XYZ file of C-alpha atoms in Angstrom:
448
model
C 117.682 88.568 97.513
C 118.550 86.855 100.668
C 117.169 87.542 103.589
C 120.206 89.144 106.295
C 121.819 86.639 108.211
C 123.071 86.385 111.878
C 125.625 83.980 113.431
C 124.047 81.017 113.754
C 120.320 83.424 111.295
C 115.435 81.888 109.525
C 111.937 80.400 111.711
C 110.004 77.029 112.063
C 106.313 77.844 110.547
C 103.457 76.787 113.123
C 99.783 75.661 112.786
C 97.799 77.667 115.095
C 94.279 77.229 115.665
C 93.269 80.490 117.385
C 90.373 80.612 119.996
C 87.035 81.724 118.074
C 86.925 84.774 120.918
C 88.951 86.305 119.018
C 86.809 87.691 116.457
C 88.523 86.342 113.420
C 86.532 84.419 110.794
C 88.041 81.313 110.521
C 85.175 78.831 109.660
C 84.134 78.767 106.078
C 80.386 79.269 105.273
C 80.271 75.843 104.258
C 81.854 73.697 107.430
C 83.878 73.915 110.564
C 87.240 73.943 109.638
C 89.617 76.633 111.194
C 91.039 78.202 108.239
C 92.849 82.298 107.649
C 91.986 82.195 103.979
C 89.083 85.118 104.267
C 91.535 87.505 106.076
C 94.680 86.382 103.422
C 92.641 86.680 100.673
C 91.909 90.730 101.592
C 95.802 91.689 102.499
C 97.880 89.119 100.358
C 97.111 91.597 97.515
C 98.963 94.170 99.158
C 102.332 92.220 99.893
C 104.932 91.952 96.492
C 107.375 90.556 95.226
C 110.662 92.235 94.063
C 113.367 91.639 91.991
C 116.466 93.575 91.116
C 119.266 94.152 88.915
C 122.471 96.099 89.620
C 126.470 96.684 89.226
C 128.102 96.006 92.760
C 131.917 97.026 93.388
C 133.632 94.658 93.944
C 137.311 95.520 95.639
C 140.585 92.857 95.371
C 143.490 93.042 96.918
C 146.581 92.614 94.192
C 149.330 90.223 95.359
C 152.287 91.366 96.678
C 154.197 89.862 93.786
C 152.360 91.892 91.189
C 152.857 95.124 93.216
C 156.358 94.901 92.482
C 155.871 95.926 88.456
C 153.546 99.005 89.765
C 156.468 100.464 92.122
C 155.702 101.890 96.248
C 153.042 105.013 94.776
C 151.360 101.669 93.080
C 147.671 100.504 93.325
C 147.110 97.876 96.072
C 143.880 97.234 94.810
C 141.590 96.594 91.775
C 138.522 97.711 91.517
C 135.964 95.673 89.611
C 131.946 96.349 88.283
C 129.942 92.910 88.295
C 126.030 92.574 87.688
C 124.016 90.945 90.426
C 120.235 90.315 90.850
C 118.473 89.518 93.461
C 114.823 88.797 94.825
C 112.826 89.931 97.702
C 109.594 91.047 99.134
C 107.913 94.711 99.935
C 104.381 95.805 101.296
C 101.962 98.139 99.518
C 101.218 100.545 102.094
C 99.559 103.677 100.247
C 97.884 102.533 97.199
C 96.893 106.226 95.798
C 100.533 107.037 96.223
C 101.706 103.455 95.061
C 104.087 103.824 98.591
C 106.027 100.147 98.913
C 108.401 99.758 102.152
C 110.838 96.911 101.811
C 114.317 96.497 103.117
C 117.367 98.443 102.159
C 119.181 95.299 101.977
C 116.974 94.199 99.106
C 117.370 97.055 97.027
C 120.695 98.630 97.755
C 123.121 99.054 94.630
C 119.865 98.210 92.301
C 119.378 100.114 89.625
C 116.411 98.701 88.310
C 113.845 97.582 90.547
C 110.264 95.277 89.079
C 107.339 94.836 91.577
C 105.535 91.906 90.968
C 101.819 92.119 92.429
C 100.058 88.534 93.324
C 97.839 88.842 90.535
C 100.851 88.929 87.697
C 100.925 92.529 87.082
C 104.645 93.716 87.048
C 105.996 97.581 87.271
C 108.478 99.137 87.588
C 109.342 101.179 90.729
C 111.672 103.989 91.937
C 113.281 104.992 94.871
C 111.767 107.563 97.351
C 114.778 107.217 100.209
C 116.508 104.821 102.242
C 117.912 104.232 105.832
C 120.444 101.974 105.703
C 120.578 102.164 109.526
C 117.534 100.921 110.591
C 117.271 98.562 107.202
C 114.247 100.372 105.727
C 113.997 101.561 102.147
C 110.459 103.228 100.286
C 109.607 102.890 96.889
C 106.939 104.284 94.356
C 105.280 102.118 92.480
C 105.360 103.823 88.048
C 101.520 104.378 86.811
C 99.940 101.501 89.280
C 96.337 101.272 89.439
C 94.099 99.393 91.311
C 96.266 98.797 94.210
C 95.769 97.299 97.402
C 97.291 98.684 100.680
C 98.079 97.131 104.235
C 96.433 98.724 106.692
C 98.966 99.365 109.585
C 98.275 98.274 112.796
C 99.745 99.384 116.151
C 103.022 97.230 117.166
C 102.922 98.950 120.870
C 100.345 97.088 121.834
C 101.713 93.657 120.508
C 101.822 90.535 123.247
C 104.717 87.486 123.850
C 102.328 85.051 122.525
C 100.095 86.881 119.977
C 99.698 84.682 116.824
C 101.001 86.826 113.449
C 101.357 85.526 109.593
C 104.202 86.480 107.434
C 103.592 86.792 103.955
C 106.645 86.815 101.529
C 108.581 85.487 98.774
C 111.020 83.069 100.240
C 113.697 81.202 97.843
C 111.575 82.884 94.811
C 109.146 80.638 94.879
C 106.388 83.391 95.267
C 103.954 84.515 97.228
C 103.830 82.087 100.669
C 102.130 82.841 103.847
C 103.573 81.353 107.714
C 101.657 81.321 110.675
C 103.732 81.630 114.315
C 103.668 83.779 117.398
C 105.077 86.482 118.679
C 108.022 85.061 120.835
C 110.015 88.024 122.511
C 109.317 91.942 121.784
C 112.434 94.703 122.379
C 115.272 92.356 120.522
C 118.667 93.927 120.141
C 122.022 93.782 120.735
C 122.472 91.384 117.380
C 124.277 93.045 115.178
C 121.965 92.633 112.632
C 121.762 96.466 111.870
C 122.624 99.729 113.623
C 119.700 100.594 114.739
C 117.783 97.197 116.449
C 114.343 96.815 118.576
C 112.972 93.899 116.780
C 109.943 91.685 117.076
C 110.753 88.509 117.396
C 108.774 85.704 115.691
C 108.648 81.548 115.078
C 106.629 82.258 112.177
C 108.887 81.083 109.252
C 111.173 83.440 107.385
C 113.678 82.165 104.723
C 115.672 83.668 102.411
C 113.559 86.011 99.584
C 111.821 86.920 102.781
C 113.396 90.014 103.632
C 110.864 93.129 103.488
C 108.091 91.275 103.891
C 105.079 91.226 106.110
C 104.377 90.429 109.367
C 100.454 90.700 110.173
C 98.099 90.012 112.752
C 95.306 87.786 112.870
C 92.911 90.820 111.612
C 95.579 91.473 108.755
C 96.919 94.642 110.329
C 100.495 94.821 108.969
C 102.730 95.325 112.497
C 106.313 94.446 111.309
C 108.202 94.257 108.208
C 110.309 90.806 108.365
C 113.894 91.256 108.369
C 116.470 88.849 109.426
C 116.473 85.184 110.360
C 119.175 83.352 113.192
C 119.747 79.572 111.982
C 122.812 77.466 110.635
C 123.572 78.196 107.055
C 120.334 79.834 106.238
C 118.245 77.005 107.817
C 114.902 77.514 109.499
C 115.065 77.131 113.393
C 112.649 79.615 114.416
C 113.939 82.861 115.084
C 113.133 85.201 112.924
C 112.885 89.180 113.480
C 111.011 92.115 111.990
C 111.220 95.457 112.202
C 108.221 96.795 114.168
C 105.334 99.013 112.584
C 105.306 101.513 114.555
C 108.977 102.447 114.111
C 108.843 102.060 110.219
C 105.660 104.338 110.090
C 108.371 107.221 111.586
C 110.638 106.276 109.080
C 108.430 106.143 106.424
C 107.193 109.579 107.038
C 110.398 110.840 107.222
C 111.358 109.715 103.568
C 108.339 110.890 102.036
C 108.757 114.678 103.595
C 112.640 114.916 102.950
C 113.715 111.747 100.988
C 116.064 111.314 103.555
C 115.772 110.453 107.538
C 116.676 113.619 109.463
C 116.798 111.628 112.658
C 116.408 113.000 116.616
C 118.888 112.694 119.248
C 117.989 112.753 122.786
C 121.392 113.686 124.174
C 122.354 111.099 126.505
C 124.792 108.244 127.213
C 124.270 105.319 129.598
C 122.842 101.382 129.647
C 120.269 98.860 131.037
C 119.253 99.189 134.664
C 120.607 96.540 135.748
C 119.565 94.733 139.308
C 122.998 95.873 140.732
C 122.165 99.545 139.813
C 118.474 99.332 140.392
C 119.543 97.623 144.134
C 122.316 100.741 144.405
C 119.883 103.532 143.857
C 117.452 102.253 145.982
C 114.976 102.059 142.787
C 111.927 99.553 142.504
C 112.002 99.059 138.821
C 114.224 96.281 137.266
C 114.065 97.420 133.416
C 114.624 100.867 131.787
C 117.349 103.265 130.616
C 120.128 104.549 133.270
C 121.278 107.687 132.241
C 125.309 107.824 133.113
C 125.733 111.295 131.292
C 123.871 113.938 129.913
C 125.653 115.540 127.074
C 125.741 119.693 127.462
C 123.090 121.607 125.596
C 121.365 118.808 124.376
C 117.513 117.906 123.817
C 117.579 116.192 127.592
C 119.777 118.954 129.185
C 117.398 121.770 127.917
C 114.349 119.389 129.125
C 115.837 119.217 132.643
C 116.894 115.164 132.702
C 120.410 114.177 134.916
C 122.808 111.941 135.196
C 121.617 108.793 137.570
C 117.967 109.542 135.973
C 116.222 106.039 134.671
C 113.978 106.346 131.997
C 111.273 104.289 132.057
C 108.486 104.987 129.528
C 108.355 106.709 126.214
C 104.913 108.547 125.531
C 103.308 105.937 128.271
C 105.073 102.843 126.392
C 107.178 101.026 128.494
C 111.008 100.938 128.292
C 112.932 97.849 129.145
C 116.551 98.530 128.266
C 119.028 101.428 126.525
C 118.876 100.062 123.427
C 115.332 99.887 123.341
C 115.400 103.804 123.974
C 117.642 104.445 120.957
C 115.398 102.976 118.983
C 112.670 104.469 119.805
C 114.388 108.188 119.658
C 116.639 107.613 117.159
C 113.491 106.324 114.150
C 111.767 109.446 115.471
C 112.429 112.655 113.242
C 114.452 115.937 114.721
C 112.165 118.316 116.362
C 109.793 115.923 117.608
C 107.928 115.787 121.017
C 108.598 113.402 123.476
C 107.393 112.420 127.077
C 109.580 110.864 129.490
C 108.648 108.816 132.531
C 111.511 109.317 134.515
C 112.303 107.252 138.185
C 114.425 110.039 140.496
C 115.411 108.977 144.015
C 113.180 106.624 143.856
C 110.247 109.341 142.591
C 108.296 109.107 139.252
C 108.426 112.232 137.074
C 107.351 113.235 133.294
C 109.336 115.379 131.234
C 108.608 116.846 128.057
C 111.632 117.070 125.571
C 112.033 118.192 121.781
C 114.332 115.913 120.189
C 117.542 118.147 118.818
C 119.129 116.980 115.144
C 121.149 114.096 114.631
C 123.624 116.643 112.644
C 123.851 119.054 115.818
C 127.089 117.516 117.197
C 128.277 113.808 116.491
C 131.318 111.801 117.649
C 133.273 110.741 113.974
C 134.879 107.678 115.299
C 132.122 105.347 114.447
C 132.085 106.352 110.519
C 136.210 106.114 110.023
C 138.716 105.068 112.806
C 140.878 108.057 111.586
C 137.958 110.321 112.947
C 138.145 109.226 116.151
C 138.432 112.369 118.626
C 136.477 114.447 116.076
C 133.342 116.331 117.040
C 131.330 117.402 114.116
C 128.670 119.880 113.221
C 126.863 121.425 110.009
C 129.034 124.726 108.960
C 126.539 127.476 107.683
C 129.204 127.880 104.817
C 128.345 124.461 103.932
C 129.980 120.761 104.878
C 130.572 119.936 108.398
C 132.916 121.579 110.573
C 135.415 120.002 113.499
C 134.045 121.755 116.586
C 136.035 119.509 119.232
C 139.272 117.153 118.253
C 140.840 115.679 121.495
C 144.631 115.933 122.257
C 146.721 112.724 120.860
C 143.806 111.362 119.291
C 144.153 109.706 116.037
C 142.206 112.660 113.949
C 144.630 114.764 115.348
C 147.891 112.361 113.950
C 146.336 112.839 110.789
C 146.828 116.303 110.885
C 142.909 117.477 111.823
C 142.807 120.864 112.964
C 139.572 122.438 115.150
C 137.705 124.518 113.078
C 138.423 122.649 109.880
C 135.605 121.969 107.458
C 135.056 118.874 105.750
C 133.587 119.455 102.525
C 134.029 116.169 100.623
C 135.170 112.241 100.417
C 137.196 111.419 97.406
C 135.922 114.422 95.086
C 132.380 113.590 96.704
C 130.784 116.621 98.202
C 129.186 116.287 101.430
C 127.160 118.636 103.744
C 124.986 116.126 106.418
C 126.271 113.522 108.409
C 124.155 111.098 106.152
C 125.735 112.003 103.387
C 129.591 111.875 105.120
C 128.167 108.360 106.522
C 127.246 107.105 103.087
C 130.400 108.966 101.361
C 132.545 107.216 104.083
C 130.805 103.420 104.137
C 131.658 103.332 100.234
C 135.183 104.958 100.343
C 136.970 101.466 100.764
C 140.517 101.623 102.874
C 141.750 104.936 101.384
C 139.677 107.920 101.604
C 140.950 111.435 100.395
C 139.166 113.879 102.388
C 138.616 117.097 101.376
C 139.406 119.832 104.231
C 138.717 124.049 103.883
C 140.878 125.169 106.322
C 140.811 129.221 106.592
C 140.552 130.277 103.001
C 142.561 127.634 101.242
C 141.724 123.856 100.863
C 143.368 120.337 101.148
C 143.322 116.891 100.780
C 144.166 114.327 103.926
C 144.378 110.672 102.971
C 143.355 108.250 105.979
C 143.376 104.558 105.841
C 142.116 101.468 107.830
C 138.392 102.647 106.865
């Protein structure tokens, strides 16, 4: 399975030496040499290999010459089922439970899944749940025994400059270990997945990498490796993993509902930049400016407004918008937060409870022919316009307010997970099934 690639996106390994203040064994018993075999030897155990075998859709557009034969009501498309496999990595992370957190990359369209531990043991494994928005998937190891877990370590408290290991199976080759640093913390804005607020990390990451882990010198797991920026796959040195901290949420999340029922804050607005900070007086230069606070949500009822910069989240520091979506959005519905908030120039906590993703949600982002919809969970069941705005293209479709969508091409749906899912698989033409009043219908957009 290859590891997810940006524009130009792999890492340069390093030898570090670290200073023996640290507290790390890494002189053997016998001479002086600085080695990390004693700590890989006790978490190497714990980090697998998978491999996986699926049927992946494959969609073709048929050439305007053959389209003639079919007539205008004709298919414009063939569908097509072709096997793939692939090959990745995953970390043992409960070993009672045989828990395994890898990508969703690795394992997405699989339908059978084989763990391969370092010592040669092989099982099979099933999935628990998946968010293909932050990239994370969990799996259950069938009948293991005598498993060994990663303990997780606290990826708040990581440093620009702390050495880390990533362990992985790059190119298939098995089981390899990198050593690097830790070059930048808070990385988004790549387009490497929806949800971004990656470590970044010279330690080096190839291809087969993806889901692997990224430890501290102590072997406390604190990211799970990711993505990789070079030219054509190529290791350059920039390589990012998904921090600890935010997978733990994620994790627990999957394990409670088999699903991420993910918290919304309520708010729109971007980085503080130096002209805003320099506008509103404020002596801060990173955080989250809050342009709007939407109505009735989690930061409304908390008491946050407009021109508010967030700061902090639960005393950990905040340096730009995206950095607070990440954090809020990984964190499950419900869920206590506090804010340190900068106010004419003031500091000031707040306590909010995170509302549900599924409360109210702007469409346009899962189907351009939703744009203009508002949506919301019916208590009849699917997920009910609650706003359309005039001239919008919902509304050319022929959305009404108050219509309820209850499926995607004969697929019911009653979450916005399951809409986003229905939608992101629907290819160009999705039929969506509407109640309206007591009778129901069928719109067919396109351009998905």
């Amino acid at each position: 399975m290859k590891v997810k690639f940006i524009a130009v996106l792999a890492i340069a390994s390093a030898l570090i030496i670290a200073p023996v203040s640290a507290g790390i064994p890494f002189f053997g018993d016998k001479d002086e040499t600085p080695t990390l075999a004693p700590m890989l030897e006790e978490v190497t155990p714990a980090v697998v290999n998978i491999s996986v075998k699926g049927k992946r859709e494959v969609r073709q557009r048929i050439p305007d010459i053959f389209q003639y034969f079919f007539g205008p009501g004709g298919p414009r498309e063939q569908v097509q089922e072709r096997p793939f496999q692939g090959l990745g990595s995953g970390v043992i992370i409960n070993a009672d439970e045989g828990y395994v957190v890898t990508n969703n990359h690795v394992i997405d369209g699989a339908s059978e899944i084989l763990v391969t531990l370092k010592d040669g043991r092989q099982f099979d494994a099933e999935v628990i749940g998946t968010d293909d928005r932050s990239d994370i998937a969990l799996l259950k190891i069938e009948d293991g025994e005598n498993l060994t877990e990663l303990k997780i370590g606290d990826s708040t408290k990581l440093r620009v400059g702390d050495f880390v290991v990533a362990i992985g199976n790059p190119f298939g080759l098995g089981q390899t270990v990198t050593s690097g640093i830790v070059s930048a913390l808070g990385r988004s804005g790549l387009g490497i997945e929806e949800i971004e607020n990656f470590i970044q990390t010279d330690a080096a990451i190839n291809s087969g990498n993806s889901g692997g882990a990224l430890v501290t010198l102590d072997g406390q797991l604190i990211g799970i490796n990711t993505a990789i920026l070079g030219p054509n796959g190529g290791n350059i040195g920039i390589g990012f993993a998904i921090p600890a901290d935010m997978m733990q949420n994620l994790v627990q999340q999957l394990i409670e509902f088999g699903e991420v029922r993910r918290g919304v804050l309520g708010v729109r607005g971007n980085d503080l930049t130096h002209e805003i900070a320099k506008a509103l007086d404020l002596k801060a230069n990173q955080g989250a400016f809050i342009a709007e606070v939407i109505p009735e949500g989690a930061a409304d009822k908390a008491g946050l407004k407009s021109g508010d910069v967030i700061v902090a989240v639960n005393g950990e520091k905040i340096r730009t918008f995206a950095d607070l979506g990440a954090r809020v959005s990984t964190l499950g519905a419900g869920k206590e937060l506090k804010l340190t908030v900068l106010r004419d120039g003031e500091e000031q906590k707040f306590e909010v409870v995170l509302s549900a993703d599924d409360q109210a949600v702007t469409a346009a982002a899962l189907h351009p022919a939703l744009d203009g919809l508002t949506l919301a969970p019916s208590e009849q069941g699917g997920l009910q316009v609650t706003a359309i705005e005039e001239g919008s293209m919902a509304e050319r479709y022929g959305i009404r307010k108050d219509d309820v969508i209850i499926g995607v091409n004969r697929s019911p749906v009653n979450t916005m997970s399951a809409l986003r899912e229905a939608l992101s698989s629907a290819g160009n033409v999705v039929a969506l099934n509407i109640r309206r009043g007591n009778s129901q219908l069928y719109l067919v957009l396109r351009g998905g």
